[in-house]
Short mmCIF file of N, CA and C and ligand atoms in Angstrom, two decimals:
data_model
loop_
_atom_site.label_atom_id
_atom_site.label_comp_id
_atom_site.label_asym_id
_atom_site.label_seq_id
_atom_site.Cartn_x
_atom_site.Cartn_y
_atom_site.Cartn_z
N UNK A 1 -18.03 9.07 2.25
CA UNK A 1 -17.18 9.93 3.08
C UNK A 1 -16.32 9.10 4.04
N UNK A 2 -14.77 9.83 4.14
CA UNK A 2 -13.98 8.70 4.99
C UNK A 2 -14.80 8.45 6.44
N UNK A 3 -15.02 10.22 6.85
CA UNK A 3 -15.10 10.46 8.33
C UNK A 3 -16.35 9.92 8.56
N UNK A 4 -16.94 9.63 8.07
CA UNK A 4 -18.81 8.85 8.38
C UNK A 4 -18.32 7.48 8.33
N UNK A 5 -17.66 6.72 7.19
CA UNK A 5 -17.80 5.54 6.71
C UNK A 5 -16.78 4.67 7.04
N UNK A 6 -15.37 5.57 7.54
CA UNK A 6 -13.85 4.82 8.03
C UNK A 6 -13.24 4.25 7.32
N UNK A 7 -14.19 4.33 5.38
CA UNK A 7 -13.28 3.73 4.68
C UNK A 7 -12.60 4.77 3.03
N UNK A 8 -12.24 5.34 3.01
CA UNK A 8 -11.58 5.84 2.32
C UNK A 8 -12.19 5.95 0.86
N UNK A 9 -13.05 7.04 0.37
CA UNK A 9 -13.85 6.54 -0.78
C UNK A 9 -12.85 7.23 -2.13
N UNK A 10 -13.14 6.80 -3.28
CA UNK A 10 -12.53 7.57 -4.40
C UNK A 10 -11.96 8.47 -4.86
N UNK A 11 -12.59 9.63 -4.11
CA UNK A 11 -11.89 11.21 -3.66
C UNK A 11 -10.50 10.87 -2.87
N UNK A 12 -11.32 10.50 -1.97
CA UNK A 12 -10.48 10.34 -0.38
C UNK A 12 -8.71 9.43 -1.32
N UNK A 13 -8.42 8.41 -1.98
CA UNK A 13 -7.47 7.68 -2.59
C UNK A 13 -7.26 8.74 -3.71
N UNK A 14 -8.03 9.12 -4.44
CA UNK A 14 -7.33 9.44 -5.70
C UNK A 14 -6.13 10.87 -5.01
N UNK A 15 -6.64 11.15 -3.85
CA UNK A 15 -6.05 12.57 -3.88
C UNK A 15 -4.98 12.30 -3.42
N UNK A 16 -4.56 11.15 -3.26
CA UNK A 16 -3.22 10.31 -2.73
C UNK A 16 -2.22 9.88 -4.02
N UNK A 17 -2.77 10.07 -4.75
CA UNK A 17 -1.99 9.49 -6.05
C UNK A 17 -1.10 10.28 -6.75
N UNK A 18 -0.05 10.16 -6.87
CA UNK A 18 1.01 11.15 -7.67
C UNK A 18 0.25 11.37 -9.14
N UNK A 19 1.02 12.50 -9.52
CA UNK A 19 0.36 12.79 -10.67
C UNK A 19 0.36 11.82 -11.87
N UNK A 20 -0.43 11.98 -13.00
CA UNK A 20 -0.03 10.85 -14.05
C UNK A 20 1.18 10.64 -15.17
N UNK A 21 2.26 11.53 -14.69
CA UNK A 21 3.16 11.18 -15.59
C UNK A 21 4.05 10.19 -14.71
N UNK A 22 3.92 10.61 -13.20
CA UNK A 22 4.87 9.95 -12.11
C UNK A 22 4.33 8.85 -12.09
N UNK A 23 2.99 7.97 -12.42
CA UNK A 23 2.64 6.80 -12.48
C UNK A 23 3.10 5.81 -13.18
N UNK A 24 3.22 7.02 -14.50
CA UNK A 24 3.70 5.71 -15.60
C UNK A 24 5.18 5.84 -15.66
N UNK A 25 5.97 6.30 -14.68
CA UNK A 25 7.19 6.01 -14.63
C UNK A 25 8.45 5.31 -13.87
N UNK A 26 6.64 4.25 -13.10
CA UNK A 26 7.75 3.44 -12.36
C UNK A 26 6.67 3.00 -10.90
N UNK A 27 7.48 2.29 -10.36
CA UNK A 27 6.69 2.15 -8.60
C UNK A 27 6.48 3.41 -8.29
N UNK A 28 5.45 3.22 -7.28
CA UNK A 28 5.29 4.70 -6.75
C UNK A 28 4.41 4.26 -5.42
N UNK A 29 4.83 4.72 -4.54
CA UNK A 29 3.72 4.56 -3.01
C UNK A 29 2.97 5.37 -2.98
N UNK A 30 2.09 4.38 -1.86
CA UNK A 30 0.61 5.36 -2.28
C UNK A 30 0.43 5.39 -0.14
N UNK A 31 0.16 7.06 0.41
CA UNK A 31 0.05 6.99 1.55
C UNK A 31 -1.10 7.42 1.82
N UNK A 32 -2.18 6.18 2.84
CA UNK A 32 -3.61 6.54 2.42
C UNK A 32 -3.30 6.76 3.89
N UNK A 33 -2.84 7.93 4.69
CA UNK A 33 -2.59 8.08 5.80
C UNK A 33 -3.72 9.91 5.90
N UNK A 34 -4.69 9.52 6.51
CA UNK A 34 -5.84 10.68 6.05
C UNK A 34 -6.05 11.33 7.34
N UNK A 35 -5.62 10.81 9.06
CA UNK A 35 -5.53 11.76 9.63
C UNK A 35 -4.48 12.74 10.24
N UNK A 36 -4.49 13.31 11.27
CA UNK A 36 -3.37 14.34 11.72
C UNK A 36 -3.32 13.38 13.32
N UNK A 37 -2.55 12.44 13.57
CA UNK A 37 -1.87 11.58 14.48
C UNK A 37 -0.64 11.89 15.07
N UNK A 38 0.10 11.97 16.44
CA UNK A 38 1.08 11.73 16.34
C UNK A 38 1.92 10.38 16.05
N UNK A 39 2.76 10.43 14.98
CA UNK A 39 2.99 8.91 14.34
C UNK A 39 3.98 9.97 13.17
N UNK A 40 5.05 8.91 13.28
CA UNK A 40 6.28 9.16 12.01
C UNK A 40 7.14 8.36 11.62
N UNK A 41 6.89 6.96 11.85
CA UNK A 41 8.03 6.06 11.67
C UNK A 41 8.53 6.08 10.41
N UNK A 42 7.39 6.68 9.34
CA UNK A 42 7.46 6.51 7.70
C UNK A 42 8.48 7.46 7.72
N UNK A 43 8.73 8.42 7.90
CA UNK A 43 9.24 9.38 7.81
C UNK A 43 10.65 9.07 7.98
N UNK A 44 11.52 8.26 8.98
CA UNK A 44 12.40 7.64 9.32
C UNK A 44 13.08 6.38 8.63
N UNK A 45 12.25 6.07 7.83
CA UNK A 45 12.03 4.71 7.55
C UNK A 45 12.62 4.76 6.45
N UNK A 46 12.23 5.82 5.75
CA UNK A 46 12.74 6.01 4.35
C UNK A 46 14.06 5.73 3.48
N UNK A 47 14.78 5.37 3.16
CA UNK A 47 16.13 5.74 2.62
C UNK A 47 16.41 7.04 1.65
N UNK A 48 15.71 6.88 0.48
CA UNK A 48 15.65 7.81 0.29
C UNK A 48 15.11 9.32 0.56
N UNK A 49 14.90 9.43 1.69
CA UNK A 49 14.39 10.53 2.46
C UNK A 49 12.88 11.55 1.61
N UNK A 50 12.49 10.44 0.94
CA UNK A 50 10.96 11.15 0.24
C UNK A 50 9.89 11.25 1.43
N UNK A 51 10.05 11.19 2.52
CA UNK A 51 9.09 11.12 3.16
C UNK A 51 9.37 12.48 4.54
N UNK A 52 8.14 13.07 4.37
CA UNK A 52 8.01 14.67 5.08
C UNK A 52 7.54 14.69 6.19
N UNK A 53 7.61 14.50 7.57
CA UNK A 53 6.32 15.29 8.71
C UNK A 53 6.76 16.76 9.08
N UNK A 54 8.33 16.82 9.41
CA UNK A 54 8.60 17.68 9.96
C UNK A 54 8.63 17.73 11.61
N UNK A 55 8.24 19.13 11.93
CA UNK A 55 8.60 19.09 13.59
C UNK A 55 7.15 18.92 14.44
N UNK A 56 5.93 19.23 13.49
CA UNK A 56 5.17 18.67 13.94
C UNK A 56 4.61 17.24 13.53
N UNK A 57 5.11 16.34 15.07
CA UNK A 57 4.40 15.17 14.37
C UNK A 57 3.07 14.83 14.05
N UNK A 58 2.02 15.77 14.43
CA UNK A 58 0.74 15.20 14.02
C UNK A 58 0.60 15.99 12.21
N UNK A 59 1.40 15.91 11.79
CA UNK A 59 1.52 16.44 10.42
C UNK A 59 0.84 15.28 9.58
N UNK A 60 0.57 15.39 8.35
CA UNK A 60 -0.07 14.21 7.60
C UNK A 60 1.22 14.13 6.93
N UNK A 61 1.91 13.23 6.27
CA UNK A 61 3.00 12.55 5.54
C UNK A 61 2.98 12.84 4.09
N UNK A 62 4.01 14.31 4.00
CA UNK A 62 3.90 14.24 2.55
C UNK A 62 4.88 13.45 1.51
N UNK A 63 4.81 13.21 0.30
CA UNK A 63 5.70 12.80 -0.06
C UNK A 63 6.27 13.27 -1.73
N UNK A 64 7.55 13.43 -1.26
CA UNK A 64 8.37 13.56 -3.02
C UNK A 64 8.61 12.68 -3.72
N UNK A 65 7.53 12.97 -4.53
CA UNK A 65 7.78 11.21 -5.76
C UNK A 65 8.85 11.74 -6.94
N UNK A 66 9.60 12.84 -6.93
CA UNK A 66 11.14 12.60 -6.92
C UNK A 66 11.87 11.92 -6.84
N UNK A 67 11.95 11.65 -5.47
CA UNK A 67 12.93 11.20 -4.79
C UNK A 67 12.47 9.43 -4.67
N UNK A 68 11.13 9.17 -4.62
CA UNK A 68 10.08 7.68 -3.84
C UNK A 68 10.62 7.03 -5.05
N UNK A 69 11.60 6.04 -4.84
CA UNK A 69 11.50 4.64 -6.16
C UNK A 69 10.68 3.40 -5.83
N UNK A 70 9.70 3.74 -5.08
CA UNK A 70 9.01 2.51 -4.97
C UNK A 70 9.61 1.32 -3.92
N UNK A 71 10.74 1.48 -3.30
CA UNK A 71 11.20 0.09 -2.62
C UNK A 71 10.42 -0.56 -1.86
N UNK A 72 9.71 0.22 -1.32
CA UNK A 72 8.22 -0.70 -0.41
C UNK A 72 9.12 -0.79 0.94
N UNK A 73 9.79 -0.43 1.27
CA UNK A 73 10.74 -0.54 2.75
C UNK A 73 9.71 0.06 3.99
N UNK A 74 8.93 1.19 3.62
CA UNK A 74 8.37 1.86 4.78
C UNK A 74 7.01 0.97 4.75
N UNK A 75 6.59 0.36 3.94
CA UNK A 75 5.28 -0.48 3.80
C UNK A 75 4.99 -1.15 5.36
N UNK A 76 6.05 -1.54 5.51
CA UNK A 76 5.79 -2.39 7.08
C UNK A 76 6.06 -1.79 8.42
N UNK A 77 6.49 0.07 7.89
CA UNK A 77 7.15 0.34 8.91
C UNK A 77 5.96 1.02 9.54
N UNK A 78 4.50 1.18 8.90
CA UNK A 78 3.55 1.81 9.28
C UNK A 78 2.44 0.99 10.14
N UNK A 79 2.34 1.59 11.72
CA UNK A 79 1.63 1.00 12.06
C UNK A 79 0.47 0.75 12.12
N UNK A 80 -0.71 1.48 10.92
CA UNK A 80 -1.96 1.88 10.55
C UNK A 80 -1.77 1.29 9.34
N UNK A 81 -1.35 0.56 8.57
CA UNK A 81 -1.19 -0.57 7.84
C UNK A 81 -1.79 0.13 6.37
N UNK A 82 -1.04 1.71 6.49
CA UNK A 82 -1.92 2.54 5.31
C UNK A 82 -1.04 2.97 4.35
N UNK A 83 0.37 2.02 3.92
CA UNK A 83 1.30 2.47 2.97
C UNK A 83 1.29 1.53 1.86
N UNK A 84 1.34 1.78 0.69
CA UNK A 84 1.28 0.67 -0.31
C UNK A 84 1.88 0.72 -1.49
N UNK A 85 2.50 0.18 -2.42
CA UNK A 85 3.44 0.60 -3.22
C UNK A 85 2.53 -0.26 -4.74
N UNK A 86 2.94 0.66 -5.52
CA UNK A 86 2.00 0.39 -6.85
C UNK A 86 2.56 0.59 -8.35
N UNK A 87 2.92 -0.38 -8.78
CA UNK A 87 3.52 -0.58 -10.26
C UNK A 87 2.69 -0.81 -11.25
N UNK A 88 2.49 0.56 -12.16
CA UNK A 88 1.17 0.19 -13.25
C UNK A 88 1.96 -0.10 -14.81
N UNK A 89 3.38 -0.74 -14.17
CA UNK A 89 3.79 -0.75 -15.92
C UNK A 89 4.62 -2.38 -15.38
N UNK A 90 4.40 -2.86 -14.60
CA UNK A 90 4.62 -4.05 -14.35
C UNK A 90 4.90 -5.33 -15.62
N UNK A 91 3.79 -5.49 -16.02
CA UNK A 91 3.53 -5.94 -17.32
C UNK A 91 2.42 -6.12 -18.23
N UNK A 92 2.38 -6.35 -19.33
CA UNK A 92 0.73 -5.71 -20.18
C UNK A 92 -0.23 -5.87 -19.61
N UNK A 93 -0.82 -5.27 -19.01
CA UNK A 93 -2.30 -5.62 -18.77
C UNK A 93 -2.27 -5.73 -16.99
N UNK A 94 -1.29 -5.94 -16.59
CA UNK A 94 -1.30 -5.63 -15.19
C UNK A 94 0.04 -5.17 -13.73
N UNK A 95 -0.38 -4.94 -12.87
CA UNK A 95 0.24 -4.14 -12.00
C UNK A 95 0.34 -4.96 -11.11
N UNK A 96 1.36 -4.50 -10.24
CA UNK A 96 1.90 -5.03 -9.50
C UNK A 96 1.80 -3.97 -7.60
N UNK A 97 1.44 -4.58 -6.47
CA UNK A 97 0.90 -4.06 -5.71
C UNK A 97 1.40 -4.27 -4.71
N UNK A 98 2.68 -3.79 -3.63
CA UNK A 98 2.63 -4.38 -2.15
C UNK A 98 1.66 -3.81 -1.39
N UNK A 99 1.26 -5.18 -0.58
CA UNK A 99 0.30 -4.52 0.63
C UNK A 99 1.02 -5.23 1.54
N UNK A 100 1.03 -4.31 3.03
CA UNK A 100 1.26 -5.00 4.17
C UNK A 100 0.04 -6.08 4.76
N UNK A 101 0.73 -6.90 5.52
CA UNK A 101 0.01 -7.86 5.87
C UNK A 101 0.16 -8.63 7.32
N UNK A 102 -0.52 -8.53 8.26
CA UNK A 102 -0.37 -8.82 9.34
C UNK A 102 -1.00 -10.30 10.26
N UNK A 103 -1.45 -11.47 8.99
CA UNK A 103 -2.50 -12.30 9.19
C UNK A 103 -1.43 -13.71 8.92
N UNK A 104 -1.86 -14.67 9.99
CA UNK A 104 -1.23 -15.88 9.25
C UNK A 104 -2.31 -17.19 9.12
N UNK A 105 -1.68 -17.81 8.25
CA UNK A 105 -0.53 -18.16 7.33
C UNK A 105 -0.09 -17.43 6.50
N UNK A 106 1.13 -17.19 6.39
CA UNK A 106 1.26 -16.36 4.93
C UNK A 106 1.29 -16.96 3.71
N UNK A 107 0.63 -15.96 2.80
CA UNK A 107 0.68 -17.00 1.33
C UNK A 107 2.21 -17.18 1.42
N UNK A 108 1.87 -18.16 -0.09
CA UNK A 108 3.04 -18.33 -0.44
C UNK A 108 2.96 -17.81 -2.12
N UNK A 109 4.73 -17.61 -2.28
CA UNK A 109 5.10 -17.21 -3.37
C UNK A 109 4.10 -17.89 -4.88
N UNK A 110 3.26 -17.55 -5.44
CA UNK A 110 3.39 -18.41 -7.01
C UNK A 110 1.73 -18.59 -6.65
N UNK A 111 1.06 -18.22 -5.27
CA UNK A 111 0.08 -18.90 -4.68
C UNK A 111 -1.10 -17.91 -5.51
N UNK A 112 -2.57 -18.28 -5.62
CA UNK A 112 -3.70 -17.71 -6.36
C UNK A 112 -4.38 -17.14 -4.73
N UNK A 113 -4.81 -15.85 -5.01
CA UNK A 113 -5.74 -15.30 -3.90
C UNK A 113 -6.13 -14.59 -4.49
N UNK A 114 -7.59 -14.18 -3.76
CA UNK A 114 -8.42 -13.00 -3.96
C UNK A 114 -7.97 -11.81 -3.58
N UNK A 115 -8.16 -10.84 -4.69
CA UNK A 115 -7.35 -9.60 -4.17
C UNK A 115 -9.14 -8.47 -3.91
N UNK A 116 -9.03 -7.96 -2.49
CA UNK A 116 -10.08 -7.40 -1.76
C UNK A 116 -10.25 -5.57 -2.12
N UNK A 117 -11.05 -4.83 -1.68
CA UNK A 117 -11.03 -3.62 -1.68
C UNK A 117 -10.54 -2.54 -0.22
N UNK A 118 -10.87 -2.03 0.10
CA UNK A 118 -10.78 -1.19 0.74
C UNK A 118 -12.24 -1.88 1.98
N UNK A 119 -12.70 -1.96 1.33
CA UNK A 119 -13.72 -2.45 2.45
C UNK A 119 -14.39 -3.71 2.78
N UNK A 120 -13.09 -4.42 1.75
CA UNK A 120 -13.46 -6.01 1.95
C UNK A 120 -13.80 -6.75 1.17
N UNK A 121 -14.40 -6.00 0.34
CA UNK A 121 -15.31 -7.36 -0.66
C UNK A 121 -14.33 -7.27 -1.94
N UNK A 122 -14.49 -8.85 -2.52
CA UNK A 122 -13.45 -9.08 -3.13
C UNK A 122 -13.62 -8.69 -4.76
N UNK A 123 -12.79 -8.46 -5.31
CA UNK A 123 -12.19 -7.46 -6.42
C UNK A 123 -11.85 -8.74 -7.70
N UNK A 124 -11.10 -9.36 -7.69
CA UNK A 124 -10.46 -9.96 -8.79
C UNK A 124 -9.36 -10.93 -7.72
N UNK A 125 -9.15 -11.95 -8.93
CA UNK A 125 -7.82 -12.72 -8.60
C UNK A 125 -6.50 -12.14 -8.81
N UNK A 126 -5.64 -12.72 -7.49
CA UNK A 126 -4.50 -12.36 -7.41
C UNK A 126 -3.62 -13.09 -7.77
N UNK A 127 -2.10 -12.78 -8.23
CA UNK A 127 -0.97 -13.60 -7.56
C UNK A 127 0.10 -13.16 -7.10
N UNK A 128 0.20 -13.77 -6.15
CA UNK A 128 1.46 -13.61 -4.71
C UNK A 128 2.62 -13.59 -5.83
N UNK A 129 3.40 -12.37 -6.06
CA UNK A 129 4.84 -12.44 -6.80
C UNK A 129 6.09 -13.07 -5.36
N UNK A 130 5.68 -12.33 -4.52
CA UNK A 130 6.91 -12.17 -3.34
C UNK A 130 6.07 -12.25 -1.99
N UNK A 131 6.42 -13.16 -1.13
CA UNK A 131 6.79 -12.11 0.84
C UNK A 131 7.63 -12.04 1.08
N UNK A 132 7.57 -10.68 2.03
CA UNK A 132 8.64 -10.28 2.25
C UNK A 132 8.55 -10.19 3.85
N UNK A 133 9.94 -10.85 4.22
CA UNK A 133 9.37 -11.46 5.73
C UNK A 133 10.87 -10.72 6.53
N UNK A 134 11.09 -11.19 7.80
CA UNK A 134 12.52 -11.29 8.52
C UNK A 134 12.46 -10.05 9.60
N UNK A 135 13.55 -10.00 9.71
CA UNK A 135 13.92 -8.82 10.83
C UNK A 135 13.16 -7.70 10.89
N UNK A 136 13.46 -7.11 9.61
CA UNK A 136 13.20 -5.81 9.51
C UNK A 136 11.62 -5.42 9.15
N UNK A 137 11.08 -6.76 8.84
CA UNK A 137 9.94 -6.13 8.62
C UNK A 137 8.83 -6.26 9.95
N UNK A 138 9.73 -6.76 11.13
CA UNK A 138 8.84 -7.13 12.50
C UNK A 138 7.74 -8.51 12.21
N UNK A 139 6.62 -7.86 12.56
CA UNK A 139 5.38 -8.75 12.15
C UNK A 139 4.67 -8.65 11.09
N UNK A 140 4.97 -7.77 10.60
CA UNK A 140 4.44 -6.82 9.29
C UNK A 140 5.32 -7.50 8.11
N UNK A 141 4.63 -8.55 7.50
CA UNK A 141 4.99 -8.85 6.13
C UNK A 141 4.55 -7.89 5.09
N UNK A 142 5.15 -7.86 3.97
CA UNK A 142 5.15 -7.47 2.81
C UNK A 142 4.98 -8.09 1.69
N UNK A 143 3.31 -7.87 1.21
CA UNK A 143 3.12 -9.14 0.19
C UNK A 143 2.94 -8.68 -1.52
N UNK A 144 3.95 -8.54 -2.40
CA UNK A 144 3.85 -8.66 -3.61
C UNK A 144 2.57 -9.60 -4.34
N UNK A 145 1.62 -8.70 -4.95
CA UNK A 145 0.40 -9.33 -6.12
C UNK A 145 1.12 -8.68 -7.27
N UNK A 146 0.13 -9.49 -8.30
CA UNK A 146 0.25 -8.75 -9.53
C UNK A 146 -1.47 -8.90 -9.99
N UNK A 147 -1.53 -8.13 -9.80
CA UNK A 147 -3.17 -8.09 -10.18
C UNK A 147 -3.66 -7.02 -11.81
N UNK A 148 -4.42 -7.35 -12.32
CA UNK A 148 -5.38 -6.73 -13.46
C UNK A 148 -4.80 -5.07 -13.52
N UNK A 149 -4.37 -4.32 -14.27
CA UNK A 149 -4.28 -3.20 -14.00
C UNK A 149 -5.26 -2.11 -13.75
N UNK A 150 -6.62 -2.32 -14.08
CA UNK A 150 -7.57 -1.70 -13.38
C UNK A 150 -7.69 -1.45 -12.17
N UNK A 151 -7.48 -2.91 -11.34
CA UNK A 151 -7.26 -3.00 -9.84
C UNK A 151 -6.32 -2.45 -9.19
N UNK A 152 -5.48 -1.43 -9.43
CA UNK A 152 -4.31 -1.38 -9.60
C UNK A 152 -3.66 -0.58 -8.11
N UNK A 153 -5.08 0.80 -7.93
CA UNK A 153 -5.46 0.93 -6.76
C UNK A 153 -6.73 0.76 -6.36
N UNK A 154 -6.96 -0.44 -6.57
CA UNK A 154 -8.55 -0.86 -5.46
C UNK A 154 -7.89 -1.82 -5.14
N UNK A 155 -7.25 -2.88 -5.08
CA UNK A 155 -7.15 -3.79 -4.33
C UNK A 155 -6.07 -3.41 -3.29
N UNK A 156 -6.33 -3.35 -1.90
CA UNK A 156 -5.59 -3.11 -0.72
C UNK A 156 -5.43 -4.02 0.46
N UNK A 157 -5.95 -5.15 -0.10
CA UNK A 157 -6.24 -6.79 0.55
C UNK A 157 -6.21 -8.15 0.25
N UNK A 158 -6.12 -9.26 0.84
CA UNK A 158 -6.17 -10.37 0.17
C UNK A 158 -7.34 -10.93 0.95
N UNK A 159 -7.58 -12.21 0.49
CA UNK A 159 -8.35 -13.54 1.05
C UNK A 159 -7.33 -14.93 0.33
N UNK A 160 -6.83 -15.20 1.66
CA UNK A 160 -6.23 -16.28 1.56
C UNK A 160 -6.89 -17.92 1.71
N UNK A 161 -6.85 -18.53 0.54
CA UNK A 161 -7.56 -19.92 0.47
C UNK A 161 -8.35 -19.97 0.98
N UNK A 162 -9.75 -19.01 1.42
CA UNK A 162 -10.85 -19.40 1.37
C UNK A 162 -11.40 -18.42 2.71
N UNK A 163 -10.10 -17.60 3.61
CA UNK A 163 -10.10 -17.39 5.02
C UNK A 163 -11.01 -16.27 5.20
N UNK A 164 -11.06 -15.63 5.48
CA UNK A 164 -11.74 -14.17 5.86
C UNK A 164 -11.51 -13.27 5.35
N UNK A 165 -12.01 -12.16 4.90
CA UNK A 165 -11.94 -10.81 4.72
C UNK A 165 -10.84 -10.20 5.27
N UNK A 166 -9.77 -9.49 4.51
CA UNK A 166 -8.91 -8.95 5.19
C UNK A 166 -8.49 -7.23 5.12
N UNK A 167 -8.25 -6.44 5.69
CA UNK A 167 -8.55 -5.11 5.28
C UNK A 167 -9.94 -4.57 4.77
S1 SF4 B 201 8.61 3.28 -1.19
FE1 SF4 B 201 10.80 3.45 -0.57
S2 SF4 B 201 11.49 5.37 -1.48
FE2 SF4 B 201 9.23 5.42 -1.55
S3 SF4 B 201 8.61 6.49 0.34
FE3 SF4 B 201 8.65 4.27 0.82
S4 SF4 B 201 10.71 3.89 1.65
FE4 SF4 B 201 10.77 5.87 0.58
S1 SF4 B 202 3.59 5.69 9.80
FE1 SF4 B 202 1.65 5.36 8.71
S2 SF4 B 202 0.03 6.16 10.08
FE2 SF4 B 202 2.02 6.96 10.81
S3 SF4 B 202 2.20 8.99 9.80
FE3 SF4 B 202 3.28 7.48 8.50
S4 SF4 B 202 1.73 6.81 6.99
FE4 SF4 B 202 0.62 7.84 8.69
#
């Protein structure tokens, strides 16, 4: 259970997931944003305007995967570090995953890491496709894996060269 455990169990993610035809047709974000907060930057953030609160901000964040192409732009714009963008047609056998990332050093591009779960413990090997760094993303990098497609939504973390548990 999220509300006992603080970590988001199987129920709690899957019910976040666009349906399965919208999966296999491209990026798609995944908003594991599970309480009623005031908070909306996602909402703003958007370009393509897939992203819902409305006038109440303690609304939960819905979204039109219509409209969502995956750009990963709002990934960093969340300050609960609970937006993530997920490509399951990447290439055979595996997917491709931004997670935000708020830890340094940052990997680097081409680099091997452990890709983590939801509650830390580590999942499978990664590799760093992209960061995505600069202005706009503040402190909040944006780190491209391509991980196993099983992992595809379990991994929501890294371990960088050897460092700590992250997420
Ligand atoms: S991934 Fe891009 S298009 Fe999709 S909700 Fe985020 S900002 Fe909007
Ligand atoms: S910015 Fe993040 S925490 Fe805030 S409403 Fe959007 S998804 Fe939820």
């Amino acid at each position: 259970m999220l509300k006992s455990s603080g970590i988001a169990q199987k129920g709690d993610w899957e019910a976040k997931l666009p349906q399965a035809e919208r999966r296999k047709s491209g990026p798609y974000v995944v908003f594991e944003c599970y309480q009623q907060i005031p908070c909306n930057p996602c909402e703003s953030a958007c370009p393509q305007k897939a992203v819902s609160i409305g006038a109440d901000i303690n609304t939960i964040p819905r979204i039109d995967y219509g409209l969502c192409n995956g750009c990963g732009i709002c990934v960093s714009r969340c300050p609960g570090l609970a937006i993530f963008v997920v490509d399951e047609g990447y290439a055979p056998g595996f997917a491709k995953v931004l997670i935000p990332w708020e830890y340094r050093p940052l990997p680097a591009k081409g680099e091997s890491v452990m890709g983590v779960g939801r509650d830390g413990k580590e999942l499978c090997p990664a590799e760093v496709l992209e960061v995505r760094t600069g202005k706009r993303q503040d402190r909040t990098a944006v780190i491209g894996l391509q991980v196993p497609l099983e992992f595809a939504n379990l991994v929501r973390g890294i371990k960088v060269g050897g460092g700590k548990d992250e997420r």
